[in-house]
Short mmCIF file of C-alpha atoms and ligand atoms in Angstrom, two decimals:
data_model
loop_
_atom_site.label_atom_id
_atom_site.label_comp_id
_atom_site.label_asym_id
_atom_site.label_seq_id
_atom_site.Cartn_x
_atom_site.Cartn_y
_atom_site.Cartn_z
CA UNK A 1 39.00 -23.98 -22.25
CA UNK A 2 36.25 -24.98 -20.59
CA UNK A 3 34.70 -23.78 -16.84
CA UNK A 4 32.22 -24.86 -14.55
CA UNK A 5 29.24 -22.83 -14.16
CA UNK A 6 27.52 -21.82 -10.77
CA UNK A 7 25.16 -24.58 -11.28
CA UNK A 8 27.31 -27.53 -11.09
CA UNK A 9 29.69 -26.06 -8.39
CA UNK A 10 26.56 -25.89 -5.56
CA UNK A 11 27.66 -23.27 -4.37
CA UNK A 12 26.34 -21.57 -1.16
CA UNK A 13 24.44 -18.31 0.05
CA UNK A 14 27.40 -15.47 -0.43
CA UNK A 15 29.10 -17.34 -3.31
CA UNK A 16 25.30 -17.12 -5.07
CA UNK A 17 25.17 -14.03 -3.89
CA UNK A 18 28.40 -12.70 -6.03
CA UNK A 19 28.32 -15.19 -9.02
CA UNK A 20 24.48 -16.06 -9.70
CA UNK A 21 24.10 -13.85 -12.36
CA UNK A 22 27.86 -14.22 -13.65
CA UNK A 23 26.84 -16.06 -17.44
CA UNK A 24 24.47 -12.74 -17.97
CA UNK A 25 26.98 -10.31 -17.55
CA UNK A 26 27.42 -9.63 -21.22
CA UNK A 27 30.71 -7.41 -20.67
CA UNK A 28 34.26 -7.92 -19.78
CA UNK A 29 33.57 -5.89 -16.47
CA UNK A 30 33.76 -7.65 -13.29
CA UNK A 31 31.31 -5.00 -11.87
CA UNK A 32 28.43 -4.26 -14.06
CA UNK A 33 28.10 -1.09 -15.42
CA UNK A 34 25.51 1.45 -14.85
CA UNK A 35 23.12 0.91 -17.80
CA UNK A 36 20.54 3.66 -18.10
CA UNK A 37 19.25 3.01 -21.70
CA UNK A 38 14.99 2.64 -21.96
CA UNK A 39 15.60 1.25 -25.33
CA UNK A 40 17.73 -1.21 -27.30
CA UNK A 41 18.79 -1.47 -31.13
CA UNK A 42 17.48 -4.44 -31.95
CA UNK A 43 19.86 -6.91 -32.85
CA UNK A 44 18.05 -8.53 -36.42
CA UNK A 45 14.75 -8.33 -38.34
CA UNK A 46 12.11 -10.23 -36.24
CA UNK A 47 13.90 -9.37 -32.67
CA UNK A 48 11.02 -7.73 -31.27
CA UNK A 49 9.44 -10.74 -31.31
CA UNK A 50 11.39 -13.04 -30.13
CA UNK A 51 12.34 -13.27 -26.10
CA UNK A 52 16.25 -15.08 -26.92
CA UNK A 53 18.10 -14.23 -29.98
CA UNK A 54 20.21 -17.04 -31.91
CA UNK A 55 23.20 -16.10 -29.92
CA UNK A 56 21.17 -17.59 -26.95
CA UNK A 57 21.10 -14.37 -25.26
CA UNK A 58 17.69 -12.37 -24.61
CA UNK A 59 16.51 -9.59 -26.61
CA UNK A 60 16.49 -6.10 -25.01
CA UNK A 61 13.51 -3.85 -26.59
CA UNK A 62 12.34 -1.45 -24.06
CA UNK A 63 13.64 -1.06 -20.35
CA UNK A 64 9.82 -1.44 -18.78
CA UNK A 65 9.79 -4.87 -20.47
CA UNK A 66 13.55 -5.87 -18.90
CA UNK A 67 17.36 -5.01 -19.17
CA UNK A 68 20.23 -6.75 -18.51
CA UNK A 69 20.99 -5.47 -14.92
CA UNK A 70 17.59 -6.43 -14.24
CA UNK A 71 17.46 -10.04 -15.18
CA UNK A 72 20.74 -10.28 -13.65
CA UNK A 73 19.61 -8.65 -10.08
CA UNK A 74 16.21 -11.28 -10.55
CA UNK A 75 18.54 -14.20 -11.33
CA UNK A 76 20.49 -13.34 -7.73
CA UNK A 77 17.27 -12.27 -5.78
CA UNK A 78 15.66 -15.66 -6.95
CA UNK A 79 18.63 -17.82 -5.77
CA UNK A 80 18.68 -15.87 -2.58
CA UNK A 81 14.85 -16.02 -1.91
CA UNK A 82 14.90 -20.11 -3.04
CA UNK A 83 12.26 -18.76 -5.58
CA UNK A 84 11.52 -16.90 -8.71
CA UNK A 85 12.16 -13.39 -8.13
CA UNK A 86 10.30 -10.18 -9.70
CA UNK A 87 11.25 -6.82 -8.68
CA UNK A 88 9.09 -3.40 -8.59
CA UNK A 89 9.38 0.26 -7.96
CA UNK A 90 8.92 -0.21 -4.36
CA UNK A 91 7.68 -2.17 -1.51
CA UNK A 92 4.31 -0.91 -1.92
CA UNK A 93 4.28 -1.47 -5.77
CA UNK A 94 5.21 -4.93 -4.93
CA UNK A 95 2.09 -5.52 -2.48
CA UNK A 96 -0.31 -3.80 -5.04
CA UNK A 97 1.07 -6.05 -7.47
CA UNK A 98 0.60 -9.44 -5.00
CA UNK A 99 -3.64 -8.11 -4.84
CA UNK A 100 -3.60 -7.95 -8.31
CA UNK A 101 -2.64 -10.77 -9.37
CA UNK A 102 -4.60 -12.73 -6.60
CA UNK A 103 -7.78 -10.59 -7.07
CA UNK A 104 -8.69 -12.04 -3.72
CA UNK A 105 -12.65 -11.58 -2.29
CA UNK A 106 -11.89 -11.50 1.58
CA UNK A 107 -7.87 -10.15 2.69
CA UNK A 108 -6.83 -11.57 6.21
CA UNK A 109 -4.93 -9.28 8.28
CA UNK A 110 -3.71 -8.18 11.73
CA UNK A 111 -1.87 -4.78 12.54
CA UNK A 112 1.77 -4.89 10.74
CA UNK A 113 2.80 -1.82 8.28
CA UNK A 114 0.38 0.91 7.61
CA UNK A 115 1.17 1.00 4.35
CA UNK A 116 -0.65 -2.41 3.64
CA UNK A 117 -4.04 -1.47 5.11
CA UNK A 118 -3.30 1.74 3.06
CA UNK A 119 -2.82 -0.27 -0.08
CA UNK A 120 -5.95 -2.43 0.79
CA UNK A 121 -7.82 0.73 1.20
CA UNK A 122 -6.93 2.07 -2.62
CA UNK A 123 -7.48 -1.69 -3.79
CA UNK A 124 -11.07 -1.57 -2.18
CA UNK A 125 -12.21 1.44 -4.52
CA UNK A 126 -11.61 -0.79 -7.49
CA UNK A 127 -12.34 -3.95 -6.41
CA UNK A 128 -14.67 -4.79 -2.90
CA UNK A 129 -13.08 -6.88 -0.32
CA UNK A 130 -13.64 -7.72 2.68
CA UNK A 131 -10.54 -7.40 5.67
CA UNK A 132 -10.73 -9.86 8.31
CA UNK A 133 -8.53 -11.15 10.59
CA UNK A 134 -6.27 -13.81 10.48
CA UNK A 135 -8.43 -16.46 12.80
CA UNK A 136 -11.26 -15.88 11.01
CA UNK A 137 -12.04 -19.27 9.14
CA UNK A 138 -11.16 -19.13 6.04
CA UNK A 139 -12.98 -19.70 2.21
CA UNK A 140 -11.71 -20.63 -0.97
CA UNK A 141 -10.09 -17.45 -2.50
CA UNK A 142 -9.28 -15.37 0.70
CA UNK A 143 -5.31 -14.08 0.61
CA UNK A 144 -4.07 -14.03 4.31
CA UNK A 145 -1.39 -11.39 4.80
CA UNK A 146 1.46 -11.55 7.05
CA UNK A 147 4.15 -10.26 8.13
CA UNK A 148 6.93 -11.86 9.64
CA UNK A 149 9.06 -11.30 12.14
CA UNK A 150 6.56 -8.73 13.22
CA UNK A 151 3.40 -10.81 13.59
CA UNK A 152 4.36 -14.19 13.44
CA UNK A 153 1.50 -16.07 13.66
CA UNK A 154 2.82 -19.28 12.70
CA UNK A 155 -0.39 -21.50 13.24
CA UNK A 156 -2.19 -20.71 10.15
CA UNK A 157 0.15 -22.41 8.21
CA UNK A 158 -1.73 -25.09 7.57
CA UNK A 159 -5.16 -23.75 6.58
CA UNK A 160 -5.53 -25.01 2.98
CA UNK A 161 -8.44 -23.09 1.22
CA UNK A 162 -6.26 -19.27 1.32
CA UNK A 163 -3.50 -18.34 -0.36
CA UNK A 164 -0.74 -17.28 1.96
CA UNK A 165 1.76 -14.39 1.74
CA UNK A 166 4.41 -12.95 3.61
CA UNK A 167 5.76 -9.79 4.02
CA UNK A 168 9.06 -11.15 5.36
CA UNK A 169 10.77 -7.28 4.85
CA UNK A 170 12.18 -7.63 8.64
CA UNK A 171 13.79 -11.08 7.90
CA UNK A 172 15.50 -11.41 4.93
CA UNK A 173 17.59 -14.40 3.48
CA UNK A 174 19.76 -15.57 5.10
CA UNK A 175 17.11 -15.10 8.39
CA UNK A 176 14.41 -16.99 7.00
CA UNK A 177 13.46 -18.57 4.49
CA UNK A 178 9.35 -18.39 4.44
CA UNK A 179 8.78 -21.09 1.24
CA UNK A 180 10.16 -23.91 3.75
CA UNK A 181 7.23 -23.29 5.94
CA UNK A 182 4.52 -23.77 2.77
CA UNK A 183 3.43 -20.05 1.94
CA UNK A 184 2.47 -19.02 -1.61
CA UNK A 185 4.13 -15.88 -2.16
CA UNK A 186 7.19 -13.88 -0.63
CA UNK A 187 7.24 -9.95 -0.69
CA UNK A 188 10.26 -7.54 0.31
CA UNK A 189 10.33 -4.07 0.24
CA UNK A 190 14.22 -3.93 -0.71
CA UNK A 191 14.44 -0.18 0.31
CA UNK A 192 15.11 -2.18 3.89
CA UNK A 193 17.79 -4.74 3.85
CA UNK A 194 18.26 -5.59 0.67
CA UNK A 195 19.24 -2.66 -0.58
CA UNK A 196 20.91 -1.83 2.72
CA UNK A 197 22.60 1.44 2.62
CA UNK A 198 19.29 3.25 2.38
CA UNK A 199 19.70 4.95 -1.17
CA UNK A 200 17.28 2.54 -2.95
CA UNK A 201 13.43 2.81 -3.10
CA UNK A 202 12.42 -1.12 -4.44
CA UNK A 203 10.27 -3.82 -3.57
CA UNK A 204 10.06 -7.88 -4.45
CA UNK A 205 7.55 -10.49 -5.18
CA UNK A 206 9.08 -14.21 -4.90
CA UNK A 207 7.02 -17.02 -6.75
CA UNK A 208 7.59 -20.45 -6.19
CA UNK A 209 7.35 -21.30 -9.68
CA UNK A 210 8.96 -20.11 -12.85
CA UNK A 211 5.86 -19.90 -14.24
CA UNK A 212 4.01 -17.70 -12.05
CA UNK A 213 6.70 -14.93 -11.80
CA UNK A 214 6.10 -14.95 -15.45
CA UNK A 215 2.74 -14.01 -14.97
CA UNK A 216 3.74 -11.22 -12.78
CA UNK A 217 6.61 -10.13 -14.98
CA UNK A 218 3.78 -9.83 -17.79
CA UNK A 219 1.38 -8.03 -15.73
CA UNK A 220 4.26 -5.47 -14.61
CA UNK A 221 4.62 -4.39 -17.87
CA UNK A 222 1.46 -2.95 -17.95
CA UNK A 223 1.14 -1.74 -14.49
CA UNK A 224 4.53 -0.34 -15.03
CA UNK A 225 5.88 -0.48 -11.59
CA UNK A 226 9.42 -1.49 -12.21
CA UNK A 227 12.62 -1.09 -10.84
CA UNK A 228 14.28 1.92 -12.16
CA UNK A 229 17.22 1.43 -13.88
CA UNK A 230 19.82 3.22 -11.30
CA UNK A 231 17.79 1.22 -8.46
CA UNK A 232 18.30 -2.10 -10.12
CA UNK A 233 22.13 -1.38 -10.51
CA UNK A 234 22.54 -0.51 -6.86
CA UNK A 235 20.53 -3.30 -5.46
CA UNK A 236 22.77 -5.68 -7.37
CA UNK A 237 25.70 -3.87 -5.94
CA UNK A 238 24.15 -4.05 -2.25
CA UNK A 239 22.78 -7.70 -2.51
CA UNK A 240 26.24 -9.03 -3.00
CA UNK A 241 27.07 -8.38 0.91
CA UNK A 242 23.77 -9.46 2.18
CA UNK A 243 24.77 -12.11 4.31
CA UNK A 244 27.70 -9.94 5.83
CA UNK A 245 25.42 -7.19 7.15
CA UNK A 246 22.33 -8.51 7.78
CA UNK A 247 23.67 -11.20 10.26
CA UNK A 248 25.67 -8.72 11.73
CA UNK A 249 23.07 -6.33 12.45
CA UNK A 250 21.03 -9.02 13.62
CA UNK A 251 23.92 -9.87 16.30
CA UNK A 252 24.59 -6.29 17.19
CA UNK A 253 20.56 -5.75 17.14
CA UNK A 254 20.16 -8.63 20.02
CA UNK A 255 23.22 -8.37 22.26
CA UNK A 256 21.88 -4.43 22.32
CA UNK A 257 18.27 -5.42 22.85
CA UNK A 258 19.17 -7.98 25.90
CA UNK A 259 21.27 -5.32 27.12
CA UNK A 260 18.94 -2.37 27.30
CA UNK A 261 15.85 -4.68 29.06
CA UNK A 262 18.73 -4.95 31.25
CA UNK A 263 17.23 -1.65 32.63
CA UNK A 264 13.32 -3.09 31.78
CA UNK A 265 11.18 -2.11 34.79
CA UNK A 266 12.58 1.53 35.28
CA UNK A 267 15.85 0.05 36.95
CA UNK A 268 19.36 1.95 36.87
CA UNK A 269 21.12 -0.86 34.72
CA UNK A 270 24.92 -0.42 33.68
CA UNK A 271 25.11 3.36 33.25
CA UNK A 272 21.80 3.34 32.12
CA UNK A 273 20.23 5.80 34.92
CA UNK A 274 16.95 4.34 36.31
CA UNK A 275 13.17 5.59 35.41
CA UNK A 276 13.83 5.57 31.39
CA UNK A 277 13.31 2.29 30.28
CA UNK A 278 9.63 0.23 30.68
CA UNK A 279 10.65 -2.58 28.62
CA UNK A 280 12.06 -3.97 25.49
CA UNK A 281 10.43 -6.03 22.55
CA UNK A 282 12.83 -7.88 20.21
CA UNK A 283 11.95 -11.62 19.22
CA UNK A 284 15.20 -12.90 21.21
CA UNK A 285 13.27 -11.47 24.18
CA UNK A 286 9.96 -13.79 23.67
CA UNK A 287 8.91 -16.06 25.41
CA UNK A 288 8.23 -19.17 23.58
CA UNK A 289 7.00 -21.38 26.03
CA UNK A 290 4.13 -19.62 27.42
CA UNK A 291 1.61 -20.78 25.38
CA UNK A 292 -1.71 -18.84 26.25
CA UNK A 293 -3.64 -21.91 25.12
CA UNK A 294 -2.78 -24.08 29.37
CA UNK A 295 -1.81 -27.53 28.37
CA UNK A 296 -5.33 -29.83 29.27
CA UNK A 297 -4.70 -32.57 31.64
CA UNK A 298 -3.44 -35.97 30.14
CA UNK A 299 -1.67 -33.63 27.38
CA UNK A 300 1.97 -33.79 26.64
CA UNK A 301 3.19 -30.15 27.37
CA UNK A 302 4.73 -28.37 24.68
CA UNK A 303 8.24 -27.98 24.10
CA UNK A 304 10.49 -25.39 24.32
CA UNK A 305 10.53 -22.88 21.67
CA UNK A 306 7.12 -23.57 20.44
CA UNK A 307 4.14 -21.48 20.37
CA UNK A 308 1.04 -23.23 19.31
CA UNK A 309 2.88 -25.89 17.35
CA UNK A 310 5.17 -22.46 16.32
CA UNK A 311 8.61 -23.50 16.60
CA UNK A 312 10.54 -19.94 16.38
CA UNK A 313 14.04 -21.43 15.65
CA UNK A 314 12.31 -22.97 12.40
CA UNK A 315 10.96 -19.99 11.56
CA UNK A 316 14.12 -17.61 11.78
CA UNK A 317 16.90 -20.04 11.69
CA UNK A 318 19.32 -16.96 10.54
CA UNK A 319 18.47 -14.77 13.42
CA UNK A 320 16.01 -12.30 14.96
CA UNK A 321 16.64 -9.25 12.66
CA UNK A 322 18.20 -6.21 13.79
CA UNK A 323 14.78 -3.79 14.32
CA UNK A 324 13.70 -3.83 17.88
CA UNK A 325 11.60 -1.53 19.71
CA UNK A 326 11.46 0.10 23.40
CA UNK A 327 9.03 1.45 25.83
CA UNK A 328 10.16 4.19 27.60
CA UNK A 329 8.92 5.34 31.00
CA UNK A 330 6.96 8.20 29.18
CA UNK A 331 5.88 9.41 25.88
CA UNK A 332 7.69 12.43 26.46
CA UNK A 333 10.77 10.44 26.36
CA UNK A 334 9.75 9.06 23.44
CA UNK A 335 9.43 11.55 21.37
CA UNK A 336 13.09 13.39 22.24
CA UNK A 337 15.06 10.36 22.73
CA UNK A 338 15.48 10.61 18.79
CA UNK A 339 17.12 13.66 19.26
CA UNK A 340 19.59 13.00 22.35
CA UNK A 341 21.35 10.04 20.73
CA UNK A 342 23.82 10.80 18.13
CA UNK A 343 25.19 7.89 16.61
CA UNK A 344 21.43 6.30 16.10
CA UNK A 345 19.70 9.19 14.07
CA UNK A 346 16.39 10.22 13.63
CA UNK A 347 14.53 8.84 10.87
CA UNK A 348 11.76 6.49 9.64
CA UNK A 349 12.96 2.73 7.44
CA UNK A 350 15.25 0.52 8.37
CA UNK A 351 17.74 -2.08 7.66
CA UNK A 352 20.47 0.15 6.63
CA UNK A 353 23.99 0.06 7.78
CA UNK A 354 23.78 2.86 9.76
CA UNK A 355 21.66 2.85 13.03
CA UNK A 356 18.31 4.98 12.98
CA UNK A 357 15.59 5.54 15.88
CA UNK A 358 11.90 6.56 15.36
CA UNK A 359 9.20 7.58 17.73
CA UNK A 360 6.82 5.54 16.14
CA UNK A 361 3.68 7.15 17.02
CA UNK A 362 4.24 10.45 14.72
CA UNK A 363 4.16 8.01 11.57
CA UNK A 364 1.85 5.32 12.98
CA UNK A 365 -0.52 7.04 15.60
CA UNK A 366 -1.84 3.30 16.47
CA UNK A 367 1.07 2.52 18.38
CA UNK A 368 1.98 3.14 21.85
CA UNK A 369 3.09 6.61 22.54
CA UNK A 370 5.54 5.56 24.54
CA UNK A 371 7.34 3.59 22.03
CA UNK A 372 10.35 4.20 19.71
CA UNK A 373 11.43 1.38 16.61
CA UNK A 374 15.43 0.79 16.41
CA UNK A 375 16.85 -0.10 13.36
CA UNK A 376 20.59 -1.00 13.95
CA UNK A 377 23.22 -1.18 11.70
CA UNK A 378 26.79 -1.57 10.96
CA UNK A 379 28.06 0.22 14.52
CA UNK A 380 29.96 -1.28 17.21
CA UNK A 381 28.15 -2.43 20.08
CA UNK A 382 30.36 -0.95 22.71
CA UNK A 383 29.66 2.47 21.01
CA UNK A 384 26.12 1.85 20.33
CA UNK A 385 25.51 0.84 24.44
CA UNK A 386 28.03 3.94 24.92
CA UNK A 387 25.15 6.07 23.33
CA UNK A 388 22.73 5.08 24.92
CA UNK A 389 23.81 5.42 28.44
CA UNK A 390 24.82 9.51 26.89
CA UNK A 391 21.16 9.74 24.95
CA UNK A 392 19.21 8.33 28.42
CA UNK A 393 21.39 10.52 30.54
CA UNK A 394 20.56 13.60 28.93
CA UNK A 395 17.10 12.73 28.81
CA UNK A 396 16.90 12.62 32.31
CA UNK A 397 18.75 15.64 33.05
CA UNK A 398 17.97 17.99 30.88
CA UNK A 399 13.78 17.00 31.64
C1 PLP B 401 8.86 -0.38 4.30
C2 PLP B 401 7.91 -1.50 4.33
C3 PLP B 401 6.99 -1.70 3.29
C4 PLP B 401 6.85 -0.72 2.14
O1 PLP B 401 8.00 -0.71 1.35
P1 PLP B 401 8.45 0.57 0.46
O2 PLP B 401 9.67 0.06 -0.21
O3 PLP B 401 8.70 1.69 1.42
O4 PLP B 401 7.34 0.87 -0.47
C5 PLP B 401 6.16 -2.80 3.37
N1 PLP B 401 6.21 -3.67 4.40
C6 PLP B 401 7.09 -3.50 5.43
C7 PLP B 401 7.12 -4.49 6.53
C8 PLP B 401 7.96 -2.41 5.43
O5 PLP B 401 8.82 -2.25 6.44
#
């Protein structure tokens, strides 16, 4: 009997994510199983050698090289990602991995994760670069840095000379998409949404080509960053209800966000008592249209919904994500607020199904004092508002 394979049915997001990888899964079981072997009996004399046996199928030698859970997991990550997918030991192996391979002379940059300038910083003892920032003109050989939704500078896009790559962590598929919009390379830290339930350290480069994520899947050998083996196995399991969660936490994450700046300004706001909130920053809150470049006399004014030629609809078409952030009315709020809600608890990462709050400043002293970061999750809103109004309340009355 013969079937159809998940090429010629063209099948969509969710149905990729479930069946991409279903002609590598070499057993009968309709979940794969938990592989932790670092090494494989070779199947014939001359294996090692060889990348596909006679059987067609690829020859396991050593689990730093690859396993099957692994190519399986890259096969679904590169559908997903509309590129060629290689994963690491984390986010920040990922990123060390993207200067590596670029060896770039000048690194353009602007705020975003700590972790990056940190990375930069380790880089720089090896190898001298320069950091500038992202308007600076650029020269053959720079790598420009973003990250997306958080600094969305959308405007460099077309600046030929650099190599451009996205840290698109706080959008995932099916959110954005960042290869429609020209860049050169995609990078995840999957410990965030990917992975989801917040039980797996991992990172991601995406290549447009087949041929460079070969190049990277070479190099990793040898840095030896790679996915563990129990990692790999549960981002496979978690990447099969991406869609589900992600655009549900980026629905819950908005309606929440436009209801708290309900209460922006210090105002009592729907239970919400009144001097606790300053204001709200979530990209559904943005405004678009005031471009801080005045529209010249004679000129067409822009449209709606761009920025600078930025058109934000094209640039998260799936939704905003589901991380936010608010100002409170003082940094002593700030810091305790963690610690009066109850169903949002206090911890650092995000993208997990269950809601988290951070007062940002104690990991990231750049930031405003006054500010916490939101992650939500897989909570009801009613219940989510409902702690809120508790968590402010108590704030307030217990100050
Ligand atoms: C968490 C994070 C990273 C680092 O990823 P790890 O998996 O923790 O190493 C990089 N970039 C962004 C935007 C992140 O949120």
């Amino acid at each position: 009997m013969t079937r159809d394979t998940i090429e010629t049915l063209e099948s969509s997001f969710s149905t990729l994510a479930l069946h991409a990888d279903d002609e590598f899964a070499f057993a009968s079981d309709v979940a794969p199983g938990i592989g932790v072997s670092t090494t494989f009996r070779m199947g014939y004399v001359g294996a090692v050698s060889e990348r596909v046996g006679p059987n067609g199928r690829p020859n396991y030698i050593y689990s730093r090289d690859t396993t099957n859970n692994r190519d399986r997991l890259e096969i679904v990550l590169g559908k997903l990602t509309e590129g060629h997918a290689v994963t690491y030991a984390s986010g920040q192996a990922a990123g060390f991995a993207a200067l590596v391979h670029y060896k770039p002379r000048r690194v353009a940059i602007r705020g975003g994760y700590h972790g990056t300038h940190g990375s930069l910083k380790v880089y720089n003892r090896h190898h001298a670069i320069d950091v500038i920032d992202i308007d600076d003109p650029y020269e053959e050989g720079d790598l420009v840095w973003i990250e997306s939704p958080h600094n969305p500078e959308g405007e460099i896009f077309g600046n030929a000379n650099a190599k451009i790559i996205v840290d698109a962590t706080f959008a995932p598929p099916p959110l954005s998409y960042p290869f429609r919009l020209g860049v050169d390379l995609v990078m995840h830290s999957t410990s965030k949404y990917f992975s989801g339930h917040s039980d797996g350290l991992g990172g991601l480069l995406v290549a447009p080509s087949a041929e460079q994520a070969t190049e990277l899947r070479e190099d990793r050998v040898y840095l030896g960053s790679v996915l563990g083996s129990l990692e790999t196995w549960l981002l496979l399991r978690s990447v099969r209800t991406l869609k589900v969660r992600v655009v549900q936490q980026s629905i819950t994450a908005e309606a929440l966000a436009r209801w708290l700046n309900g209460a922006s300004g210090g105002k009592a706001y729907d239970g919400i008592p009144a001097k606790t909130i300053h204001s709200v920053r979530h990209a559904s809150l943005q405004d678009f249209t005031a471009s801080p470049s005045p529209t010249a006399p004679g000129q067409e004014p822009k449209p709606s919904g761009c920025h600078q030629g930025w058109d934000v609809a094209k640039q998260n078409p799936g939704g905003f994500g589901a991380c936010f952030s608010v100002l409170l009315y003082t940094s002593a709020q700030a810091r305790k607020i963690p610690f009066t809600l109850t169903l949002h608890q206090p911890a650092t990462s995000l993208g997990g199904v269950e809601s988290l709050i951070e007062w940002r400043y104690g990991v990231d002293p750049s930031q405003d004092e006054r500010l916490v970061r939101v992650s939500i999750g897989l909570e009801e809103l009613d219940d989510l508002k409902e702690d809120w109004r508790r968590g402010l309340k108590r704030l307030v009355y217990e100050e």
